[in-house]
Amino acid sequence: MRIAIAGAGNVGRSIAQELIGNGHEVMLIEKQPRQLCPERVPQAQWVLADACEVSSLEEADVASCDVVVAATGDDKANLVMSLLAKTEFAVGRVVARVNRAENEWLFTEQWGVDVAVSKPRLMAALVEEAVTVGDLVRLMTFRQGEANLVEITLPKSAPYEGKPIRAVPMPRDAALVAILRGKRVVVPTPDDTLEAGDELIFVCTAEVEDQIRAVVLGHTAA
């Protein structure tokens, strides 16, 4: 994919390096000359421009990008960049960094944001995921809450512990996408057996989270 990242600070550069390592074409847009350091990510295309200006985005050919990442340290700039990318350049997917938790409510589809990444929320989810067994933890929200990535660590008391996945009556609008077992990542098949301590990763709508909890942990869990 061709990906534009607004903001070439530590966050933007780290994202760029990860994406380049995965084989993507990356363009870093930075308006501060002192932050323009092509030698730090030489494989990326570097552009000195204001990502909040339509003319600058036109010159950078943002319309040709599959994804735009608004990763500056300024929430206002990230919102403007997201809105322009979506409404003026019809970018298919816009990911925006939320710097201040109190601004998170603004990062919605109305501002062109497909996925909002809030560091406080992610850190809280990781803390909960690390200490919670036998409860559902929401790790990430997609499309303004229409779908969530959730995790349940399977306790020994779970009704389907030791049974194949085909025996688990999954609710509609839910999919078991991965099982973390020790240091392994298991792509689940109907014949795989659930084991105590498995971290079950689901993609689901918010409406069925309680149903997943009830099925996996037992009906009294709801």
Coordinates of N, CA and C in Angstrom, one line a residue:
M1 N 0.8 -1.2 0.0 CA 0.0 0.0 0.0 C 0.9 1.3 0.0
R2 N 0.3 2.3 -0.5 CA 0.9 3.6 -0.4 C 0.3 4.4 0.8
I3 N 1.1 4.8 1.7 CA 0.6 5.3 3.0 C 1.3 6.7 3.3
A4 N 0.5 7.7 3.6 CA 1.0 9.0 4.0 C 0.9 9.1 5.5
I5 N 1.9 9.6 6.1 CA 2.0 9.8 7.6 C 2.2 11.3 7.8
A6 N 1.3 12.0 8.5 CA 1.5 13.4 8.9 C 2.2 13.4 10.3
G7 N 3.3 14.0 10.3 CA 4.0 14.1 11.6 C 5.2 13.2 11.6
A8 N 6.4 13.8 11.5 CA 7.7 13.0 11.5 C 8.4 13.0 12.8
G9 N 7.7 13.1 13.9 CA 8.4 12.9 15.2 C 8.6 11.5 15.5
N10 N 8.9 11.2 16.7 CA 9.2 9.8 17.1 C 8.1 8.8 16.7
V11 N 6.8 9.2 16.9 CA 5.7 8.3 16.6 C 5.6 8.1 15.1
G12 N 5.6 9.2 14.4 CA 5.5 9.0 12.9 C 6.6 8.2 12.3
R13 N 7.9 8.5 12.8 CA 9.0 7.7 12.2 C 8.9 6.2 12.6
S14 N 8.5 6.0 13.8 CA 8.4 4.6 14.2 C 7.3 3.8 13.4
I15 N 6.2 4.5 13.1 CA 5.2 3.9 12.3 C 5.7 3.6 10.9
A16 N 6.4 4.6 10.4 CA 7.0 4.5 9.0 C 7.9 3.4 8.9
Q17 N 8.8 3.2 9.9 CA 9.8 2.1 9.8 C 9.1 0.8 9.9
E18 N 8.1 0.7 10.7 CA 7.3 -0.6 10.8 C 6.6 -0.9 9.5
L19 N 6.0 0.1 8.9 CA 5.3 -0.2 7.6 C 6.2 -0.5 6.5
I20 N 7.3 0.2 6.4 CA 8.3 0.0 5.4 C 8.9 -1.4 5.5
G21 N 9.1 -1.9 6.7 CA 9.6 -3.2 7.0 C 8.6 -4.3 6.5
N22 N 7.3 -3.9 6.5 CA 6.3 -4.8 6.0 C 6.0 -4.7 4.5
G23 N 6.9 -3.9 3.8 CA 6.8 -3.8 2.4 C 5.9 -2.7 1.8
H24 N 5.5 -1.8 2.6 CA 4.6 -0.7 2.1 C 5.5 0.5 1.7
E25 N 4.9 1.3 0.8 CA 5.5 2.6 0.4 C 5.0 3.7 1.3
V26 N 5.9 4.4 1.9 CA 5.5 5.4 2.9 C 6.0 6.8 2.6
M27 N 5.1 7.8 2.8 CA 5.5 9.2 2.6 C 5.3 9.9 4.0
L28 N 6.3 10.5 4.5 CA 6.3 11.3 5.7 C 6.1 12.8 5.4
I29 N 5.0 13.4 6.0 CA 4.8 14.8 5.8 C 5.0 15.6 7.1
E30 N 5.9 16.5 7.0 CA 6.3 17.3 8.2 C 6.4 18.8 7.9
K31 N 5.9 19.6 8.7 CA 5.9 21.1 8.4 C 7.0 21.8 9.1
Q32 N 7.7 21.2 10.1 CA 8.8 21.8 10.8 C 10.1 21.4 10.2
P33 N 10.8 22.3 9.6 CA 12.1 22.0 9.0 C 13.1 21.2 9.9
R34 N 13.1 21.6 11.2 CA 14.0 20.9 12.1 C 13.7 19.4 12.3
Q35 N 12.4 19.0 12.0 CA 12.0 17.6 12.1 C 12.2 16.8 10.9
L36 N 12.7 17.5 9.8 CA 12.9 16.9 8.5 C 14.2 16.2 8.5
C37 N 14.2 14.9 8.8 CA 15.5 14.1 8.9 C 15.4 12.9 8.1
P38 N 15.6 13.0 6.8 CA 15.4 11.9 5.9 C 16.4 10.7 6.2
E39 N 17.5 11.1 6.8 CA 18.5 10.0 7.1 C 18.0 9.1 8.2
R40 N 17.0 9.5 9.0 CA 16.5 8.6 10.0 C 15.6 7.5 9.4
V41 N 14.9 7.8 8.4 CA 14.1 6.8 7.6 C 14.3 7.0 6.2
P42 N 15.5 6.5 5.7 CA 15.9 6.8 4.3 C 15.0 6.2 3.2
Q43 N 14.3 5.1 3.6 CA 13.5 4.4 2.6 C 12.1 5.2 2.4
A44 N 11.8 6.1 3.2 CA 10.5 6.9 3.1 C 10.7 8.1 2.1
Q45 N 9.6 8.5 1.5 CA 9.6 9.8 0.8 C 9.3 10.9 1.9
W46 N 10.1 11.9 1.9 CA 9.9 13.0 2.9 C 9.4 14.2 2.1
V47 N 8.4 14.9 2.8 CA 7.8 16.1 2.2 C 7.7 17.1 3.3
L48 N 8.3 18.3 3.0 CA 8.2 19.5 3.9 C 6.9 20.2 3.5
A49 N 5.9 20.1 4.3 CA 4.6 20.7 4.0 C 3.7 20.7 5.2
D50 N 2.7 21.5 5.1 CA 1.6 21.6 6.2 C 0.5 20.7 5.8
A51 N 0.3 19.6 6.6 CA -0.7 18.6 6.2 C -2.1 19.1 6.4
C52 N -2.3 20.3 7.0 CA -3.6 20.9 7.1 C -4.0 21.8 6.0
E53 N -3.1 21.9 5.0 CA -3.4 22.8 3.8 C -3.7 21.9 2.6
V54 N -4.8 22.2 2.0 CA -5.3 21.4 0.8 C -4.2 21.4 -0.3
S55 N -3.7 22.6 -0.6 CA -2.7 22.7 -1.6 C -1.5 21.9 -1.4
S56 N -1.0 21.8 -0.1 CA 0.1 21.0 0.2 C -0.2 19.5 0.0
L57 N -1.4 19.1 0.4 CA -1.8 17.7 0.2 C -1.9 17.3 -1.3
E58 N -2.4 18.3 -2.1 CA -2.5 18.1 -3.5 C -1.1 17.9 -4.1
E59 N -0.1 18.7 -3.7 CA 1.2 18.6 -4.2 C 1.9 17.3 -3.8
A60 N 1.5 16.8 -2.6 CA 2.1 15.5 -2.2 C 1.3 14.3 -2.8
D61 N 0.3 14.6 -3.5 CA -0.5 13.5 -4.2 C -1.1 12.6 -3.2
V62 N -1.7 13.1 -2.1 CA -2.4 12.3 -1.1 C -3.5 11.5 -1.7
A63 N -4.1 11.9 -2.7 CA -5.2 11.2 -3.3 C -4.8 9.8 -3.8
S64 N -3.5 9.6 -4.1 CA -3.0 8.3 -4.5 C -2.8 7.4 -3.4
C65 N -2.9 7.8 -2.2 CA -2.6 7.0 -1.0 C -3.8 6.1 -0.6
D66 N -3.5 4.9 -0.2 CA -4.5 3.9 0.3 C -4.9 4.2 1.7
V67 N -3.9 4.7 2.5 CA -4.1 5.0 3.9 C -3.5 6.3 4.3
V68 N -4.1 7.1 5.1 CA -3.5 8.3 5.7 C -3.4 8.1 7.2
V69 N -2.3 8.4 7.8 CA -2.1 8.3 9.3 C -1.8 9.7 9.8
A70 N -2.7 10.3 10.6 CA -2.5 11.6 11.2 C -1.9 11.4 12.6
A71 N -0.5 11.6 12.6 CA 0.2 11.1 13.8 C 1.0 12.3 14.5
T72 N 0.5 13.5 14.3 CA 1.2 14.6 14.9 C 0.9 14.7 16.4
G73 N 1.6 15.5 17.1 CA 1.3 15.7 18.5 C 0.2 16.7 18.8
D74 N -0.5 17.2 17.8 CA -1.5 18.2 18.0 C -2.8 17.6 17.5
D75 N -3.8 17.4 18.4 CA -5.1 16.8 18.1 C -5.8 17.7 17.0
K76 N -5.7 19.0 17.1 CA -6.4 19.8 16.1 C -5.9 19.5 14.7
A77 N -4.6 19.4 14.6 CA -4.0 19.1 13.3 C -4.4 17.8 12.8
N78 N -4.4 16.8 13.7 CA -4.8 15.4 13.3 C -6.3 15.4 12.8
L79 N -7.1 16.1 13.4 CA -8.5 16.2 13.0 C -8.7 16.8 11.6
V80 N -8.0 17.9 11.5 CA -8.1 18.6 10.2 C -7.5 17.7 9.1
M81 N -6.4 17.2 9.3 CA -5.7 16.3 8.3 C -6.7 15.1 8.0
S82 N -7.3 14.5 9.0 CA -8.2 13.4 8.8 C -9.4 13.8 7.9
L83 N -10.0 15.0 8.2 CA -11.2 15.5 7.5 C -10.8 15.8 6.0
L84 N -9.7 16.4 5.8 CA -9.3 16.7 4.4 C -9.0 15.4 3.6
A85 N -8.3 14.5 4.3 CA -8.0 13.2 3.6 C -9.2 12.5 3.1
K86 N -10.2 12.5 4.0 CA -11.4 11.8 3.7 C -12.3 12.5 2.7
T87 N -12.6 13.8 2.9 CA -13.5 14.6 2.2 C -13.0 15.2 0.9
E88 N -11.7 15.6 0.9 CA -11.1 16.2 -0.3 C -10.4 15.3 -1.2
F89 N -9.9 14.2 -0.6 CA -9.0 13.3 -1.4 C -9.5 11.8 -1.4
A90 N -10.7 11.6 -0.7 CA -11.3 10.3 -0.8 C -10.4 9.1 -0.4
V91 N -9.6 9.4 0.6 CA -8.7 8.3 1.1 C -9.5 7.2 1.7
G92 N -9.2 6.0 1.4 CA -10.1 4.9 1.9 C -10.0 4.6 3.3
R93 N -8.9 4.8 4.0 CA -8.7 4.5 5.4 C -7.9 5.6 6.1
V94 N -8.5 6.2 7.1 CA -7.8 7.2 7.8 C -7.6 6.8 9.3
V95 N -6.4 6.8 9.8 CA -6.1 6.5 11.2 C -5.5 7.7 11.8
A96 N -6.1 8.0 13.0 CA -5.7 9.3 13.7 C -5.2 9.0 15.1
R97 N -4.1 9.7 15.5 CA -3.6 9.6 16.8 C -4.3 10.6 17.7
V98 N -4.8 10.1 18.9 CA -5.4 11.0 19.9 C -4.3 11.2 21.0
N99 N -4.0 12.5 21.2 CA -3.0 12.8 22.1 C -3.5 13.1 23.5
R100 N -4.7 13.7 23.6 CA -5.3 14.0 24.9 C -6.6 13.3 25.0
A101 N -6.8 12.5 26.1 CA -7.9 11.6 26.2 C -9.2 12.4 26.2
E102 N -9.2 13.7 26.7 CA -10.5 14.4 26.7 C -11.0 14.8 25.3
N103 N -10.1 14.6 24.3 CA -10.5 15.0 22.9 C -10.9 13.7 22.1
E104 N -10.9 12.6 22.7 CA -11.2 11.4 22.0 C -12.6 11.4 21.4
W105 N -13.6 12.0 22.0 CA -14.9 12.0 21.5 C -15.0 12.7 20.1
L106 N -14.1 13.5 19.8 CA -14.1 14.2 18.5 C -13.7 13.4 17.3
F107 N -12.9 12.3 17.6 CA -12.3 11.5 16.5 C -13.3 10.5 16.0
T108 N -14.2 11.0 15.2 CA -15.3 10.2 14.7 C -15.4 10.2 13.2
E109 N -16.4 9.5 12.7 CA -16.6 9.5 11.2 C -16.9 10.9 10.7
Q110 N -17.5 11.7 11.5 CA -17.8 13.1 11.0 C -16.6 13.9 10.7
W111 N -15.5 13.5 11.4 CA -14.2 14.2 11.1 C -13.3 13.3 10.2
G112 N -13.9 12.3 9.6 CA -13.1 11.6 8.6 C -12.3 10.4 9.2
V113 N -12.4 10.2 10.5 CA -11.6 9.2 11.1 C -12.2 7.8 11.1
D114 N -11.5 6.9 10.5 CA -11.9 5.5 10.6 C -11.5 4.8 11.8
V115 N -10.3 5.0 12.2 CA -9.8 4.4 13.5 C -9.0 5.4 14.3
A116 N -9.4 5.6 15.5 CA -8.8 6.5 16.5 C -7.9 5.7 17.4
V117 N -6.7 6.1 17.6 CA -5.7 5.4 18.4 C -5.4 6.3 19.6
S118 N -5.9 5.9 20.8 CA -5.7 6.6 22.0 C -4.7 5.9 22.9
K119 N -3.6 6.5 23.2 CA -2.6 5.8 24.0 C -3.1 5.5 25.4
P120 N -3.8 6.4 26.1 CA -4.3 6.0 27.4 C -5.3 4.8 27.3
R121 N -6.1 4.8 26.3 CA -7.1 3.6 26.2 C -6.3 2.3 26.0
L122 N -5.3 2.4 25.0 CA -4.6 1.2 24.7 C -3.8 0.7 26.0
M123 N -3.2 1.6 26.7 CA -2.4 1.3 27.9 C -3.3 0.7 28.9
A124 N -4.5 1.2 29.1 CA -5.4 0.7 30.1 C -5.9 -0.7 29.7
A125 N -6.1 -0.9 28.4 CA -6.5 -2.2 27.9 C -5.4 -3.3 28.1
L126 N -4.2 -2.8 27.9 CA -3.1 -3.8 28.1 C -2.9 -4.1 29.5
V127 N -3.1 -3.2 30.4 CA -3.0 -3.4 31.8 C -4.0 -4.4 32.2
E128 N -5.3 -4.2 31.8 CA -6.4 -5.1 32.1 C -6.1 -6.5 31.5
E129 N -5.7 -6.5 30.3 CA -5.4 -7.8 29.6 C -4.4 -8.6 30.4
A130 N -3.4 -7.9 31.0 CA -2.3 -8.6 31.7 C -2.8 -9.2 33.0
V131 N -3.8 -8.6 33.6 CA -4.1 -9.0 35.0 C -5.5 -9.7 35.1
T132 N -6.2 -9.7 34.0 CA -7.6 -10.2 34.1 C -7.7 -11.5 33.4
V133 N -8.2 -12.5 34.2 CA -8.5 -13.8 33.7 C -10.0 -14.0 33.9
G134 N -10.7 -14.5 32.9 CA -12.1 -14.8 33.1 C -13.0 -13.5 32.9
D135 N -12.5 -12.5 32.2 CA -13.4 -11.4 31.8 C -13.1 -10.9 30.4
L136 N -14.0 -10.2 29.9 CA -13.8 -9.6 28.5 C -13.1 -8.3 28.6
V137 N -12.1 -8.1 27.8 CA -11.3 -6.8 27.7 C -11.4 -6.3 26.3
R138 N -11.8 -5.0 26.2 CA -11.9 -4.4 24.8 C -10.5 -3.8 24.5
L139 N -9.9 -4.3 23.5 CA -8.5 -3.9 23.1 C -8.5 -2.7 22.2
M140 N -9.5 -2.7 21.2 CA -9.5 -1.6 20.2 C -10.9 -1.5 19.6
T141 N -11.2 -0.3 19.2 CA -12.5 -0.1 18.5 C -12.3 0.3 17.1
F142 N -13.1 -0.2 16.2 CA -13.0 0.1 14.8 C -14.3 0.7 14.3
R143 N -14.2 1.6 13.3 CA -15.3 2.2 12.7 C -16.3 2.8 13.7
Q144 N -15.7 3.6 14.6 CA -16.5 4.4 15.6 C -17.5 3.5 16.4
G145 N -16.9 2.3 16.8 CA -17.7 1.5 17.7 C -18.5 0.4 17.1
E146 N -18.5 0.4 15.7 CA -19.3 -0.6 15.0 C -18.7 -2.0 15.2
A147 N -17.4 -2.1 15.4 CA -16.8 -3.4 15.7 C -15.7 -3.2 16.7
N148 N -15.4 -4.2 17.5 CA -14.4 -4.1 18.5 C -13.5 -5.3 18.5
L149 N -12.3 -5.1 18.9 CA -11.3 -6.2 19.1 C -11.3 -6.5 20.6
V150 N -11.7 -7.7 21.0 CA -11.8 -8.0 22.4 C -11.1 -9.3 22.8
E151 N -10.7 -9.4 24.0 CA -9.9 -10.6 24.5 C -10.6 -11.2 25.7
I152 N -10.6 -12.5 25.8 CA -11.0 -13.2 27.0 C -9.9 -14.3 27.3
T153 N -9.4 -14.3 28.5 CA -8.4 -15.3 28.9 C -9.2 -16.4 29.6
L154 N -9.1 -17.6 29.0 CA -10.0 -18.7 29.4 C -9.6 -19.3 30.8
P155 N -10.5 -19.3 31.8 CA -10.2 -19.9 33.0 C -10.4 -21.4 33.0
K156 N -9.9 -22.1 34.0 CA -10.1 -23.5 34.1 C -11.6 -23.9 34.3
S157 N -12.4 -23.0 34.8 CA -13.8 -23.2 35.1 C -14.7 -23.0 33.8
A158 N -14.1 -22.6 32.7 CA -14.9 -22.3 31.5 C -15.6 -23.6 31.0
P159 N -16.9 -23.5 30.6 CA -17.6 -24.7 30.1 C -17.0 -25.4 28.9
Y160 N -16.3 -24.7 28.0 CA -15.8 -25.3 26.8 C -14.3 -25.5 26.9
E161 N -13.7 -25.4 28.1 CA -12.3 -25.7 28.3 C -12.1 -27.2 28.0
G162 N -11.1 -27.5 27.1 CA -10.9 -28.9 26.7 C -11.7 -29.4 25.6
K163 N -12.6 -28.5 25.0 CA -13.5 -29.0 23.9 C -13.1 -28.3 22.6
P164 N -13.4 -28.9 21.5 CA -13.1 -28.2 20.2 C -13.9 -27.0 20.0
I165 N -13.3 -26.1 19.1 CA -14.0 -24.8 18.9 C -15.3 -25.0 18.2
R166 N -15.5 -26.1 17.4 CA -16.8 -26.3 16.8 C -17.9 -26.5 17.7
A167 N -17.6 -26.8 19.0 CA -18.6 -27.0 20.0 C -19.1 -25.7 20.6
V168 N -18.4 -24.6 20.4 CA -18.7 -23.4 21.0 C -19.8 -22.7 20.1
P169 N -21.0 -22.4 20.6 CA -22.0 -21.7 19.8 C -21.8 -20.2 19.8
M170 N -21.1 -19.8 18.7 CA -20.7 -18.4 18.6 C -22.0 -17.6 18.2
P171 N -22.1 -16.4 18.8 CA -23.2 -15.5 18.4 C -23.0 -14.9 17.0
R172 N -24.0 -14.4 16.4 CA -23.8 -13.7 15.1 C -23.0 -12.5 15.4
D173 N -22.3 -12.0 14.3 CA -21.5 -10.8 14.3 C -20.3 -10.9 15.3
A174 N -19.8 -12.1 15.4 CA -18.6 -12.4 16.2 C -17.8 -13.4 15.5
A175 N -16.5 -13.2 15.6 CA -15.5 -14.2 15.0 C -14.3 -14.3 15.9
L176 N -13.9 -15.6 16.2 CA -12.7 -15.9 16.9 C -11.6 -15.8 15.9
V177 N -10.7 -14.9 16.0 CA -9.7 -14.6 14.9 C -8.3 -15.1 15.3
A178 N -8.0 -15.3 16.6 CA -6.7 -15.8 17.0 C -6.8 -16.3 18.4
I179 N -5.9 -17.3 18.7 CA -5.7 -17.8 20.1 C -4.2 -17.6 20.4
L180 N -3.9 -16.9 21.5 CA -2.6 -16.7 22.0 C -2.4 -17.8 23.1
R181 N -1.4 -18.7 22.8 CA -1.2 -19.8 23.7 C 0.3 -19.8 24.0
G182 N 0.7 -19.3 25.2 CA 2.1 -19.2 25.6 C 2.7 -18.3 24.6
K183 N 3.8 -18.7 23.9 CA 4.5 -17.9 22.9 C 4.0 -18.1 21.5
R184 N 2.9 -18.9 21.4 CA 2.4 -19.2 20.0 C 1.2 -18.4 19.7
V185 N 1.0 -18.1 18.4 CA -0.2 -17.5 17.9 C -0.9 -18.6 17.1
V186 N -2.1 -19.0 17.5 CA -2.8 -20.1 16.8 C -3.9 -19.5 16.0
V187 N -3.9 -19.8 14.7 CA -5.0 -19.5 13.8 C -6.1 -20.5 14.0
P188 N -7.2 -20.2 14.6 CA -8.2 -21.2 15.1 C -8.9 -22.0 13.9
T189 N -9.0 -23.3 14.1 CA -9.8 -24.1 13.2 C -10.9 -24.8 14.0
P190 N -11.9 -25.3 13.4 CA -13.0 -26.0 14.2 C -12.5 -27.1 15.0
D191 N -11.4 -27.8 14.6 CA -10.9 -28.9 15.3 C -9.9 -28.6 16.5
D192 N -9.5 -27.3 16.6 CA -8.6 -26.9 17.7 C -9.3 -27.0 19.0
T193 N -8.6 -27.4 20.0 CA -9.2 -27.5 21.4 C -8.8 -26.3 22.2
L194 N -9.8 -25.8 23.0 CA -9.5 -24.7 23.9 C -8.9 -25.2 25.1
E195 N -7.8 -24.4 25.6 CA -7.1 -24.8 26.8 C -7.2 -23.7 27.8
A196 N -7.2 -24.0 29.1 CA -7.2 -23.0 30.2 C -5.9 -22.2 30.0
G197 N -6.1 -20.9 30.1 CA -5.0 -19.9 29.9 C -4.9 -19.4 28.5
D198 N -5.7 -19.9 27.6 CA -5.7 -19.4 26.2 C -6.3 -18.0 26.3
E199 N -5.6 -17.1 25.5 CA -6.2 -15.7 25.3 C -6.9 -15.8 24.0
L200 N -8.2 -15.6 24.0 CA -9.1 -15.7 22.8 C -9.3 -14.3 22.3
I201 N -9.0 -14.1 21.1 CA -9.1 -12.7 20.5 C -10.3 -12.8 19.5
F202 N -11.3 -12.0 19.7 CA -12.5 -11.9 18.9 C -12.6 -10.5 18.2
V203 N -13.2 -10.5 17.0 CA -13.7 -9.3 16.4 C -15.3 -9.4 16.5
C204 N -15.9 -8.4 17.0 CA -17.4 -8.5 17.2 C -18.0 -7.1 17.3
T205 N -19.3 -7.1 17.2 CA -20.0 -5.8 17.4 C -20.2 -5.7 18.9
A206 N -20.4 -4.4 19.4 CA -20.5 -4.1 20.8 C -21.7 -4.9 21.4
E207 N -22.8 -5.0 20.5 CA -24.0 -5.6 21.0 C -23.9 -7.1 21.4
V208 N -22.9 -7.8 20.9 CA -22.8 -9.2 21.2 C -21.7 -9.5 22.2
E209 N -21.0 -8.5 22.8 CA -20.0 -8.7 23.7 C -20.4 -9.5 24.9
D210 N -21.6 -9.2 25.5 CA -22.2 -9.9 26.6 C -22.5 -11.4 26.2
Q211 N -22.9 -11.6 25.0 CA -23.2 -12.9 24.6 C -21.9 -13.8 24.5
I212 N -20.9 -13.1 24.0 CA -19.6 -13.9 23.9 C -19.1 -14.2 25.3
R213 N -19.2 -13.3 26.2 CA -18.8 -13.5 27.6 C -19.6 -14.6 28.2
A214 N -20.9 -14.6 28.0 CA -21.8 -15.7 28.5 C -21.5 -17.0 28.0
V215 N -21.2 -17.1 26.6 CA -21.0 -18.4 26.0 C -19.6 -18.9 26.4
V216 N -18.6 -18.1 26.4 CA -17.2 -18.6 26.7 C -17.0 -18.9 28.1
L217 N -17.6 -18.0 29.0 CA -17.3 -18.2 30.4 C -18.4 -18.9 31.2
G218 N -19.6 -19.1 30.5 CA -20.7 -19.7 31.2 C -21.8 -18.6 31.3
H219 N -23.1 -19.1 31.2 CA -24.2 -18.1 31.1 C -24.3 -17.2 32.4
T220 N -23.8 -17.6 33.5 CA -23.9 -16.8 34.7 C -23.0 -15.6 34.6
A221 N -22.0 -15.6 33.7 CA -21.1 -14.5 33.6 C -21.7 -13.3 33.1
A222 N -22.8 -13.4 32.3 CA -23.4 -12.2 31.7 C -24.0 -11.3 32.8

